[in-house]
Short mmCIF file of C-alpha atoms in Angstrom, two decimals:
data_model
loop_
_atom_site.label_atom_id
_atom_site.label_comp_id
_atom_site.label_asym_id
_atom_site.label_seq_id
_atom_site.Cartn_x
_atom_site.Cartn_y
_atom_site.Cartn_z
CA MET A 18 -10.03 52.30 36.65
CA LYS A 19 -10.29 48.62 34.50
CA LYS A 20 -12.65 46.49 36.17
CA LEU A 21 -12.50 43.05 35.91
CA ILE A 22 -15.43 41.28 36.72
CA ILE A 23 -15.68 37.64 37.34
CA THR A 24 -18.75 35.39 36.83
CA THR A 25 -18.55 31.35 37.61
CA LEU A 26 -21.15 30.23 34.78
CA SER A 27 -20.94 26.39 36.66
CA ILE A 28 -19.50 24.36 37.97
CA CYS A 29 -19.20 20.09 36.24
CA VAL A 30 -17.71 17.77 38.31
CA ILE A 31 -17.66 13.94 36.06
CA ILE A 32 -16.59 11.16 37.83
CA PHE A 33 -14.68 8.18 36.14
CA GLY A 34 -11.80 6.20 35.91
CA ALA A 35 -8.57 7.62 33.45
CA ALA A 36 -5.38 7.43 33.52
CA PHE A 37 -3.18 9.70 33.34
CA ALA A 38 0.16 9.57 32.74
CA GLY A 39 1.33 6.86 34.09
CA ALA A 40 -0.70 7.51 37.90
CA VAL A 41 -4.50 7.08 38.60
CA SER A 42 -7.13 9.61 38.60
CA ASP A 43 -9.70 9.61 40.91
CA GLY A 44 -11.39 12.00 37.55
CA THR A 45 -12.18 15.08 36.50
CA ILE A 46 -13.56 18.25 36.68
CA ASP A 47 -15.41 20.71 34.40
CA ILE A 48 -14.48 24.18 35.58
CA ASN A 49 -16.49 27.49 33.18
CA LEU A 50 -15.80 30.66 33.51
CA SER A 51 -16.22 33.64 32.39
CA GLY A 52 -14.67 37.29 33.26
CA THR A 53 -15.21 40.98 31.42
CA LYS A 54 -12.39 43.17 31.26
CA GLU A 55 -13.06 47.37 31.15
CA ILE A 56 -10.04 48.68 28.18
CA SER A 57 -10.13 52.81 27.28
CA PRO A 58 -8.90 52.94 23.75
CA ASN A 59 -6.25 54.74 22.91
CA ALA A 60 -6.52 54.98 18.88
CA PHE A 61 -8.83 56.35 16.70
CA GLN A 62 -9.87 56.46 12.29
CA MET A 63 -11.46 58.47 10.76
CA SER A 64 -12.46 59.94 7.22
CA PHE A 65 -12.36 62.43 5.16
CA THR A 66 -14.54 63.43 1.74
CA VAL A 67 -13.70 66.88 -0.32
CA GLU A 68 -15.90 66.95 -3.31
CA THR A 69 -15.82 69.39 -6.03
CA ILE A 70 -18.45 69.54 -8.67
CA ASN A 71 -17.74 72.28 -12.05
CA GLN A 72 -19.50 71.26 -15.83
CA ASP A 73 -16.21 70.81 -16.77
CA SER A 74 -15.04 67.32 -15.87
CA GLN A 75 -10.74 68.05 -16.10
CA VAL A 76 -11.56 71.36 -14.27
CA ALA A 77 -13.85 69.79 -11.44
CA VAL A 78 -10.95 66.99 -11.55
CA LYS A 79 -8.33 69.21 -10.98
CA GLU A 80 -10.06 71.28 -8.61
CA ASN A 81 -10.16 68.30 -6.65
CA LYS A 82 -6.54 67.18 -7.00
CA GLU A 83 -5.69 70.96 -5.29
CA ASN A 84 -7.78 70.82 -2.26
CA SER A 85 -7.33 66.72 -1.84
CA GLU A 86 -3.45 66.95 -1.89
CA ASN A 87 -3.49 70.35 0.85
CA LEU A 88 -6.30 67.94 3.03
CA TYR A 89 -3.63 65.50 3.13
CA ASN A 90 -0.27 67.45 3.89
CA ALA A 91 -1.90 69.10 5.76
CA LEU A 92 -2.85 65.85 8.12
CA LYS A 93 0.83 64.21 6.65
CA SER A 94 1.86 67.22 8.67
CA ALA A 95 -0.57 66.66 12.15
CA ILE A 96 0.28 62.77 12.14
CA ASN A 97 3.08 60.68 13.72
CA THR A 98 4.65 57.90 12.21
CA GLY A 99 6.75 56.34 14.58
CA ARG A 100 3.94 55.33 16.78
CA GLY A 101 2.05 53.22 13.50
CA ASP A 102 -0.51 56.21 12.52
CA TYR A 103 -1.10 57.05 8.48
CA ILE A 104 -3.36 58.28 6.17
CA LYS A 105 -4.16 56.47 2.38
CA THR A 106 -6.94 57.11 0.00
CA SER A 107 -10.59 55.42 0.55
CA ASN A 108 -13.00 55.96 -2.29
CA TYR A 109 -12.30 58.49 -5.29
CA SER A 110 -14.64 58.75 -8.00
CA VAL A 111 -15.88 60.83 -11.15
CA ARG A 112 -19.72 61.17 -11.69
CA PRO A 113 -21.88 62.82 -13.79
CA ASN A 114 -24.36 65.13 -13.11
CA TYR A 115 -27.39 64.84 -15.23
CA GLU A 116 -31.02 66.64 -14.97
CA TYR A 117 -33.92 65.22 -16.24
CA SER A 118 -37.44 67.29 -18.18
CA SER A 119 -41.00 65.77 -17.38
CA LYS A 120 -40.60 64.53 -20.46
CA GLY A 121 -37.52 62.13 -19.58
CA LYS A 122 -35.17 63.77 -21.84
CA ARG A 123 -31.76 63.75 -20.55
CA THR A 124 -29.26 66.97 -20.00
CA LEU A 125 -25.29 66.46 -18.52
CA LYS A 126 -25.34 69.39 -16.27
CA GLY A 127 -21.53 68.63 -14.62
CA TYR A 128 -19.61 66.38 -12.89
CA THR A 129 -19.12 66.06 -9.65
CA VAL A 130 -15.70 64.67 -8.74
CA THR A 131 -15.52 62.68 -4.65
CA ASN A 132 -12.14 62.68 -2.39
CA SER A 133 -12.03 60.51 0.57
CA VAL A 134 -8.73 59.55 2.73
CA ILE A 135 -9.49 57.35 6.16
CA VAL A 136 -6.78 58.65 9.06
CA PHE A 137 -5.74 56.56 12.10
CA VAL A 138 -4.33 57.79 14.59
CA LYS A 139 -2.85 56.61 18.35
CA ASP A 140 -3.65 59.42 20.46
CA THR A 141 -8.30 59.95 20.83
CA ALA A 142 -7.20 63.16 22.48
CA SER A 143 -6.69 64.86 18.91
CA VAL A 144 -9.47 64.29 16.94
CA ALA A 145 -11.32 67.41 17.99
CA LYS A 146 -7.06 68.52 16.31
CA PHE A 147 -7.48 66.60 13.15
CA ILE A 148 -10.94 68.18 12.40
CA ASN A 149 -10.61 71.02 12.98
CA ILE A 150 -7.35 71.62 10.67
CA ALA A 151 -9.61 69.37 8.12
CA SER A 152 -12.34 71.84 8.24
CA THR A 153 -9.82 74.89 6.83
CA LYS A 154 -9.10 73.00 4.15
CA GLY A 155 -11.83 72.20 1.80
CA ILE A 156 -14.02 69.12 3.55
CA THR A 157 -17.14 68.26 2.64
CA GLU A 158 -18.31 65.97 5.33
CA VAL A 159 -15.98 64.39 8.25
CA ALA A 160 -17.66 60.35 8.74
CA ASN A 161 -17.30 57.30 10.65
CA LEU A 162 -15.53 58.02 13.66
CA THR A 163 -14.44 54.61 15.43
CA PHE A 164 -12.31 54.21 18.21
CA LYS A 165 -10.06 51.03 18.72
CA ALA A 166 -8.27 49.34 21.18
CA THR A 167 -4.62 48.19 19.60
CA GLU A 168 -3.81 46.38 22.95
CA TYR A 169 -6.64 43.89 22.43
CA GLU A 170 -5.03 41.33 21.73
CA ASN A 171 -2.12 41.55 24.48
CA GLU A 172 -5.62 42.53 27.34
CA CYS A 173 -7.28 40.03 25.70
CA ASN A 174 -4.32 36.95 27.13
CA ALA A 175 -4.07 38.91 30.01
CA LEU A 176 -8.13 38.74 31.16
CA LEU A 177 -7.18 34.61 29.39
CA ALA A 178 -4.16 34.35 31.90
CA GLU A 179 -6.33 35.47 35.41
CA LEU A 180 -9.36 33.42 34.42
CA ALA A 181 -7.29 29.55 33.85
CA LYS A 182 -6.11 31.03 37.31
CA LYS A 183 -9.62 32.34 38.69
CA ALA A 184 -10.29 28.65 37.29
CA ASN A 185 -7.80 25.71 38.42
CA LYS A 186 -8.53 28.02 42.12
CA ARG A 187 -12.70 27.40 41.82
CA ALA A 188 -11.55 23.69 40.87
CA ASN A 189 -9.45 22.82 44.31
CA SER A 190 -12.12 24.41 46.78
CA ALA A 191 -14.98 22.85 45.75
CA LEU A 192 -12.68 19.68 45.73
CA LYS A 193 -10.74 20.34 49.27
CA PRO A 194 -13.43 19.24 51.28
CA LEU A 195 -13.56 15.72 49.18
CA GLY A 196 -9.55 15.08 49.85
CA MET A 197 -9.37 15.92 46.10
CA GLN A 198 -7.42 18.17 43.71
CA THR A 199 -6.31 18.76 40.96
CA ILE A 200 -3.92 16.28 39.09
CA ALA A 201 -3.22 17.94 35.88
CA LEU A 202 -5.57 19.58 32.62
CA LYS A 203 -7.31 17.66 30.67
CA MET A 204 -8.24 21.27 28.67
CA MET A 205 -9.37 23.70 28.28
CA SER A 206 -10.99 26.14 25.72
CA THR A 207 -11.17 30.23 25.79
CA ASN A 208 -12.49 32.83 23.56
CA CYS A 209 -11.94 36.37 23.46
CA SER A 210 -14.26 38.61 21.88
CA ASP A 211 -14.82 43.19 22.51
CA SER A 212 -17.62 45.36 22.23
CA THR A 213 -17.11 48.93 21.47
CA VAL A 214 -19.40 51.33 23.30
CA ARG A 215 -19.95 54.38 20.27
CA PRO A 216 -20.34 58.19 21.42
CA TYR A 217 -22.12 60.68 20.56
CA VAL A 218 -20.22 62.62 17.25
CA ASN A 219 -22.59 64.17 16.14
CA TYR A 220 -23.33 67.70 17.20
CA ALA A 221 -18.79 68.01 17.11
CA MET A 222 -18.99 67.56 13.59
CA LYS A 223 -22.36 69.28 13.02
CA SER A 224 -20.51 72.45 14.54
CA ASN A 225 -17.06 71.98 11.99
CA SER A 226 -19.86 72.05 9.31
CA ARG A 227 -21.29 75.04 9.77
CA LEU A 228 -17.55 76.50 10.60
CA MET A 229 -16.83 75.35 6.96
CA ALA A 230 -19.34 77.26 5.32
CA ALA A 231 -19.11 80.16 6.59
CA GLY A 232 -15.54 79.37 5.66
CA THR A 233 -14.14 80.59 9.34
CA ASP A 234 -10.90 78.69 10.33
CA ALA A 235 -12.28 76.08 14.00
CA SER A 236 -9.93 75.69 16.19
CA ALA A 237 -9.60 73.68 19.19
CA ASP A 238 -11.70 75.12 21.81
CA GLU A 239 -14.53 75.48 20.06
CA SER A 240 -14.99 72.42 19.15
CA ALA A 241 -17.58 70.09 21.38
CA PRO A 242 -16.62 67.33 23.56
CA ILE A 243 -15.92 64.00 22.41
CA GLU A 244 -16.87 61.32 24.60
CA VAL A 245 -13.81 57.98 23.42
CA GLY A 246 -16.14 55.23 25.10
CA LYS A 247 -15.11 51.72 26.50
CA THR A 248 -13.90 48.93 24.62
CA VAL A 249 -15.16 45.78 26.41
CA LEU A 250 -14.04 41.92 26.70
CA ASN A 251 -15.62 39.36 27.22
CA ALA A 252 -13.54 36.22 27.75
CA ASN A 253 -14.97 32.69 28.33
CA ILE A 254 -13.02 29.72 29.88
CA ASN A 255 -13.81 25.38 29.61
CA ALA A 256 -11.26 23.84 31.56
CA SER A 257 -11.30 20.00 32.69
CA PHE A 258 -9.05 18.54 35.08
CA TYR A 259 -8.29 14.94 36.28
CA VAL A 260 -8.74 15.05 39.76
CA GLY A 261 -6.74 13.18 43.15
CA LYS A 262 -5.93 12.14 46.59
CA THR A 263 -4.97 15.38 48.55
CA LYS A 264 -1.48 13.88 48.98
#
């Protein structure tokens, strides 16, 4: 359930003469409001790494290519591009492995080839499913799991709109005992940011790592639950209204 919490920070009335749209106002009232809103992330992103090691660089590259293609094809068949899911390569490297003697002599021992891909999926309930799919395709690491709210901008706009209405209502509530009311908006500044409560996912990933090491297939039931967490929107509005006598 979405929660809306609105806190009045301050109300400051500044009285001075001003002309507005051909009419004379009796001053201005400044309202500062802040609000927070919790929303549930609806997408996730994580990376999978395939690493191969061999004395021959060509063999290491070939093995990595085969494993990476198997991983890519498996992930590609599981995503839904129609809703915005995607896969992309985030890193590829080939590095030599050296061994150093007690005298500092360097000896080439082989090569390590690393290929990392990022998967973005608009279905937070399928995190374990994708970890399990990847675990059967020779991956050596699962990392950087993050959850995202793709409706962030729309939710921020809705929160700011609610605060704007509250600001005008609060201004008129303060002015009513004085026989005054708001007659027009002078200026308004807004901002909206987000913070996400990150879930604990280490246990789930370690569990799957053990399954990979054992050479077994991981099923969705064998994965530890992964808590998606919440995204908290923080919005602020500073509004200044022209005021006049109540009609």
